[in-house]
Short mmCIF file of C-alpha atoms in Angstrom, two decimals:
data_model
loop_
_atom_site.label_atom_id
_atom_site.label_comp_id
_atom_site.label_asym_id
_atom_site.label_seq_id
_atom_site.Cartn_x
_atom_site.Cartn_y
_atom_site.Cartn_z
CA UNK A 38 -41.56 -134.91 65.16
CA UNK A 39 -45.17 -134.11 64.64
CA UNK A 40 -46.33 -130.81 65.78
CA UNK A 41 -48.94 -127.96 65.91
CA UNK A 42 -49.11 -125.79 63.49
CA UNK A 43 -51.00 -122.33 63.32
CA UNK A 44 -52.26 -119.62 60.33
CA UNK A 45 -52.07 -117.02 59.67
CA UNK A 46 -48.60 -116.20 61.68
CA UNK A 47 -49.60 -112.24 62.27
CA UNK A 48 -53.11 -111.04 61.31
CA UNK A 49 -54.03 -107.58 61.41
CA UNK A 50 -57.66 -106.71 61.14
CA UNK A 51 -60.25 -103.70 62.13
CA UNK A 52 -62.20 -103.08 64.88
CA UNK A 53 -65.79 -105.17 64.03
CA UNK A 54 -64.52 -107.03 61.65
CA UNK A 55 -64.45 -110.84 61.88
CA UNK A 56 -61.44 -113.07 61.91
CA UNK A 57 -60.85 -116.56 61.77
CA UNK A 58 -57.98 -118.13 63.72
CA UNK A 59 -56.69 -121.76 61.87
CA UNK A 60 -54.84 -124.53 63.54
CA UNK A 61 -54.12 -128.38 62.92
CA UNK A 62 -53.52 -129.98 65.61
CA UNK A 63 -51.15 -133.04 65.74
CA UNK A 64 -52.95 -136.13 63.67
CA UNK A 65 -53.17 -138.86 66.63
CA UNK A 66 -54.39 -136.02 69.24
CA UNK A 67 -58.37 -136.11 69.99
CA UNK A 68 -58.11 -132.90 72.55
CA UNK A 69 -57.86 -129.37 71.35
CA UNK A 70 -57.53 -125.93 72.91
CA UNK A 71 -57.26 -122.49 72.48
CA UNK A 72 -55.47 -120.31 74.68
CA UNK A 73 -54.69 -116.41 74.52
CA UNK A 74 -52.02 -114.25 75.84
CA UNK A 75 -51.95 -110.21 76.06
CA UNK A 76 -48.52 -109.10 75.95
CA UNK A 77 -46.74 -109.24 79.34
CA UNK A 78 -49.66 -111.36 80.53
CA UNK A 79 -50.00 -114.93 81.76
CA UNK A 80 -51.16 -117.86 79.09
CA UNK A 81 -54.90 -117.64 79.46
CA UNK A 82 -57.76 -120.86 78.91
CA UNK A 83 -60.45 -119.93 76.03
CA UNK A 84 -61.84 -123.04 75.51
CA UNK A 85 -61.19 -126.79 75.47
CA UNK A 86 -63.05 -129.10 72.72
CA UNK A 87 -63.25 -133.16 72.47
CA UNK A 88 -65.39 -135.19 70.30
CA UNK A 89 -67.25 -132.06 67.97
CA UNK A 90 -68.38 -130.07 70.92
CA UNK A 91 -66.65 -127.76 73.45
CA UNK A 92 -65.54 -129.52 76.95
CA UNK A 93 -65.30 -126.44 78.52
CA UNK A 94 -64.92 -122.43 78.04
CA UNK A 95 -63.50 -119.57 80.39
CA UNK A 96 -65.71 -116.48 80.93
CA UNK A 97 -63.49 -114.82 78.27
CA UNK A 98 -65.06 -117.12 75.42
CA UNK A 99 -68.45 -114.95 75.39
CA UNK A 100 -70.56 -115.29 72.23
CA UNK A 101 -68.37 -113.35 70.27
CA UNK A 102 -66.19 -116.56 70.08
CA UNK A 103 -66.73 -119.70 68.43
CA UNK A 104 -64.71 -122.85 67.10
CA UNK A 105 -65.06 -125.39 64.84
CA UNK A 106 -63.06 -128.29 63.19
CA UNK A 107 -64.70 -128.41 59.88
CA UNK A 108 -63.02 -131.50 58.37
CA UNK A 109 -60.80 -133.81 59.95
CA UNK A 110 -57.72 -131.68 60.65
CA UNK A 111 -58.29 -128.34 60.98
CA UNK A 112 -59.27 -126.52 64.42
CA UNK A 113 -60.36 -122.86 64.02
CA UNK A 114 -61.88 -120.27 66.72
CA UNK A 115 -63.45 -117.38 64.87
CA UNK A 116 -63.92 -113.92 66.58
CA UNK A 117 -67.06 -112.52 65.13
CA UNK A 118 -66.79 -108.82 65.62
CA UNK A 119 -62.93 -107.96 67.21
CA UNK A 120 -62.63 -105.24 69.69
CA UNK A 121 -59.13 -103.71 70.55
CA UNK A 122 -59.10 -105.71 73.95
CA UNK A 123 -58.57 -108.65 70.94
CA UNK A 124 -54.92 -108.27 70.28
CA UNK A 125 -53.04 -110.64 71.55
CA UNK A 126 -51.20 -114.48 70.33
CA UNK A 127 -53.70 -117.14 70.07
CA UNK A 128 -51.98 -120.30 70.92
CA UNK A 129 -54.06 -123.53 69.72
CA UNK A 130 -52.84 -126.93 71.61
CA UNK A 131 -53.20 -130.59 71.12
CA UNK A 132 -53.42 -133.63 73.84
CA UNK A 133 -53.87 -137.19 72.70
CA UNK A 134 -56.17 -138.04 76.21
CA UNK A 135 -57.81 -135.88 78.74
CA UNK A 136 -55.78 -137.81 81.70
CA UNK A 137 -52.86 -136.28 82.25
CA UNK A 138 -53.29 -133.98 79.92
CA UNK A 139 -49.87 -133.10 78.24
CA UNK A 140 -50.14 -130.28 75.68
CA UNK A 141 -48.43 -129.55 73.00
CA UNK A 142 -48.89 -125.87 71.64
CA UNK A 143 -48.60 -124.41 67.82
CA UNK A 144 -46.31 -121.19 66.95
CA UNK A 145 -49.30 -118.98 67.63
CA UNK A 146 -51.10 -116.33 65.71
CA UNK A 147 -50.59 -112.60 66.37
CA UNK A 148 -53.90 -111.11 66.48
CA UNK A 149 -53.90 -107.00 66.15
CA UNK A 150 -56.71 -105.40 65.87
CA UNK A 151 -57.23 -101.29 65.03
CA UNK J 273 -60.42 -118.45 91.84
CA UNK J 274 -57.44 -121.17 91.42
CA UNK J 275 -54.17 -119.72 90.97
CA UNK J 276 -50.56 -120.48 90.14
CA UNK J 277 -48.00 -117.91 91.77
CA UNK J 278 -44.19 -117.79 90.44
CA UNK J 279 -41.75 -115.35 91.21
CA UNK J 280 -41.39 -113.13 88.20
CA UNK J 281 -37.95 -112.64 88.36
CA UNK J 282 -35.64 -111.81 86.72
CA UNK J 283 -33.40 -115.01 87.76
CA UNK J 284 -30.04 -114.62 86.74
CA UNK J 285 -27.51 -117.00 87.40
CA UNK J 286 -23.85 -117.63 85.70
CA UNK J 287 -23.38 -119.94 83.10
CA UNK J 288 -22.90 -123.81 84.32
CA UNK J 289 -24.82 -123.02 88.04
CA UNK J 290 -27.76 -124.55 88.97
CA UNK J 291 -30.86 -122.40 88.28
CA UNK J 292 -34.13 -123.20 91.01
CA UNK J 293 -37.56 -122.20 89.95
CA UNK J 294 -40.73 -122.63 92.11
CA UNK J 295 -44.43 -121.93 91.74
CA UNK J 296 -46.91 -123.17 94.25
CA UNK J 297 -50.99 -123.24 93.21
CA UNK J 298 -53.83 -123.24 95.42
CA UNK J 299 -55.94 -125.83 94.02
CA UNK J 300 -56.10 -128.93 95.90
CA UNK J 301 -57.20 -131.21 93.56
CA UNK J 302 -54.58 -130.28 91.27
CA UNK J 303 -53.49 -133.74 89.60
CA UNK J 304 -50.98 -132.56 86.83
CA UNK J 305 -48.09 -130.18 86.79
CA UNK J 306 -46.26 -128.64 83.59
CA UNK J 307 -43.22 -126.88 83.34
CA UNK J 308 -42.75 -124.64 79.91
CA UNK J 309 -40.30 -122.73 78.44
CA UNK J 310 -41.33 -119.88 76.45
CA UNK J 311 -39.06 -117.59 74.27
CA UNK J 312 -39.68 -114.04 74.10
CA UNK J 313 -42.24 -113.79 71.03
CA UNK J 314 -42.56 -117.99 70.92
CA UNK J 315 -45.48 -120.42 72.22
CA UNK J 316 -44.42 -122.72 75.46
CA UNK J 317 -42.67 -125.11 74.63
CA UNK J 318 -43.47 -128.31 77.15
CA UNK J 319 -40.04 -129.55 78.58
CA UNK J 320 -41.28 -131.32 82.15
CA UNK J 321 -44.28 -132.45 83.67
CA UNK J 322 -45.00 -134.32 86.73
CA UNK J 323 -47.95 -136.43 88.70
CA UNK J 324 -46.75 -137.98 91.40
CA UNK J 325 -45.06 -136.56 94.89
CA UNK J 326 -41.24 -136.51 94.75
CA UNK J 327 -38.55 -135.83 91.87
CA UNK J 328 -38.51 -136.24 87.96
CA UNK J 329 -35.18 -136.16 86.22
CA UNK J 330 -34.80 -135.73 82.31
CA UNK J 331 -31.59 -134.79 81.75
CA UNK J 332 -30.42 -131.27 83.17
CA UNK J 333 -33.93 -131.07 84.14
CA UNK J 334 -35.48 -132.07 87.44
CA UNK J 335 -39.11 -131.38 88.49
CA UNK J 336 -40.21 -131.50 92.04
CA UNK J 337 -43.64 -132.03 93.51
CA UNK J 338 -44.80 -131.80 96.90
CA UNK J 339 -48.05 -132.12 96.86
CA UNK J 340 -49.01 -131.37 100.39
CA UNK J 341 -47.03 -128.02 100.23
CA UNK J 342 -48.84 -127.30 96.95
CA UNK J 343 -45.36 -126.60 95.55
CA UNK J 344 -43.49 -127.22 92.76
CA UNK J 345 -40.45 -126.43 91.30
CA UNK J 346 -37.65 -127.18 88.45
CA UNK J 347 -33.61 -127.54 89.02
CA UNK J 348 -31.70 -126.59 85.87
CA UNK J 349 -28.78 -128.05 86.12
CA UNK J 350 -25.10 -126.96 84.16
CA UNK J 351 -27.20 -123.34 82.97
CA UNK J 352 -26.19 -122.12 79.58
CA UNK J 353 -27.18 -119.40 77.90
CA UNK J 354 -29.60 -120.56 75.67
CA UNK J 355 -32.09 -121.63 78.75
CA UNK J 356 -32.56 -117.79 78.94
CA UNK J 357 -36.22 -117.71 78.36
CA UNK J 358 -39.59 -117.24 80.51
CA UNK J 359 -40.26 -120.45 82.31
CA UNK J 360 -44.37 -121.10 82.88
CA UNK J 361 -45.52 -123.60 85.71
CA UNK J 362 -48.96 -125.14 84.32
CA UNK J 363 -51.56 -126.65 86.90
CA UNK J 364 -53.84 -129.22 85.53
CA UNK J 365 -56.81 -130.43 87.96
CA UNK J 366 -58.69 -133.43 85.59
CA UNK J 367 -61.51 -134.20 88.28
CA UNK J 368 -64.83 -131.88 88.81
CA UNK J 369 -66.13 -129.74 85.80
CA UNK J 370 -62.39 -129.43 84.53
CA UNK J 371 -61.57 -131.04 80.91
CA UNK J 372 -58.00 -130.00 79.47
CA UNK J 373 -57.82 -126.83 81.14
CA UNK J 374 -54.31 -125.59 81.90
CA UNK J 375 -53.63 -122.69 84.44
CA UNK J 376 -50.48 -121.25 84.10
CA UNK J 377 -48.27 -118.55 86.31
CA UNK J 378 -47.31 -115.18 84.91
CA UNK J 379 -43.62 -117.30 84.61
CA UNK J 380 -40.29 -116.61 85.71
CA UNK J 381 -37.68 -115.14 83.50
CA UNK J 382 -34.28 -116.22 83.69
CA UNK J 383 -31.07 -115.27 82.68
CA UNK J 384 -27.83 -117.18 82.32
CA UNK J 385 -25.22 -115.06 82.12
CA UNK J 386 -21.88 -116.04 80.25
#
């Protein structure tokens, strides 16, 4: 069954630095997301993208964050200088339409920033 | 702000009972509605979702939607241990400036005893 999948698994950087989050989303999907979630916290929205640009972003995707899908099958968000507030899983997710929207999301990527 | 409230448990029921979970959301407009399991330390893992008013069976699952309550919930039926997980109600609202964003309660954790 096809499915999301996520690198790195656990990625520990330093405060400032820059990290870049990679995900390929399921072949036949055209919608992509990332999504967040501090520990103990509710799944968050960062941003939604269709067609090369972003659909949508929540207040949390300031211009520290930015994604890309550089070639036909990889998604990434990059985090340009991390702050502590940082660490947490980044989920990416796939839809094939916009309609009903049924997403499908990858393993995640433990982000932990010091 | 839109919101999606679910009891945050801890749900605990014995093994083979039938385990209830609500979650009711204050946007209107709301057109889609997830239900996810999530594993301590996993993504969510989509197991129901649900457009239209009434019920949705898919095996020992059944979703239910009542649209002019703003409620919905999910019957497991037969519990067994291994549904012991957080379950996350999802909200999608497709019309407006919304495209692909999920929002999704803090989730309900339950626990099927043996």
């Amino acid at each position: 069954e096809p499915e999301v999948t996520q690198t790195p698994s656990h990625q520990v950087t330093q405060m400032g630095q820059e990290v870049i989050l990679r995900c390929v989303p399921i072949s036949n999907h055209l919608y992509f997301y990332w999504y967040r979630q501090i520990l103990g916290q509710k799944v968050e929205f960062l941003v939604s993208f269709y067609n090369n640009e972003i659909s949508e972003k929540s207040e949390i995707f300031d211009d520290q964050f930015s994604v890309e899908r550089p070639d036909g099958s990889n998604f990434t968000l990059k985090i340009r200088s991390t702050k502590l507030e940082d660490s947490a899983m980044y989920f990416c997710a796939s839809s094939m339409t916009s309609g009903y929207n049924e997403q499908f999301f990858g393993p995640g990527t433990r982000l932990t920033v010091l | 702000q839109k919101e999606v409230e679910q009891n945050s448990g801890p749900l605990s029921v014995p093994e083979g009972a039938i385990a209830s979970l609500n979650c009711t959301y204050s946007d209107r407009g709301s057109q889609s509605f997830f239900w996810y399991r999530q594993y301590s330390g996993k993504s969510p893992e989509l197991i129901m979702f649900i457009y239209s008013n009434g019920d949705k069976e898919d095996g020992r699952f059944t979703a239910q939607l009542n649209k002019a309550s703003q409620y919905v919930s999910l019957l497991i039926r037969d519990s067994q241990p291994s549904d012991s997980a957080t379950y996350l109600c999802a909200v999608y609202n497709a019309g407006g400036t919304s495209y692909g964003k999920l929002t999704f309660g803090q989730g309900t954790i339950l626990t099927v005893h043996p």
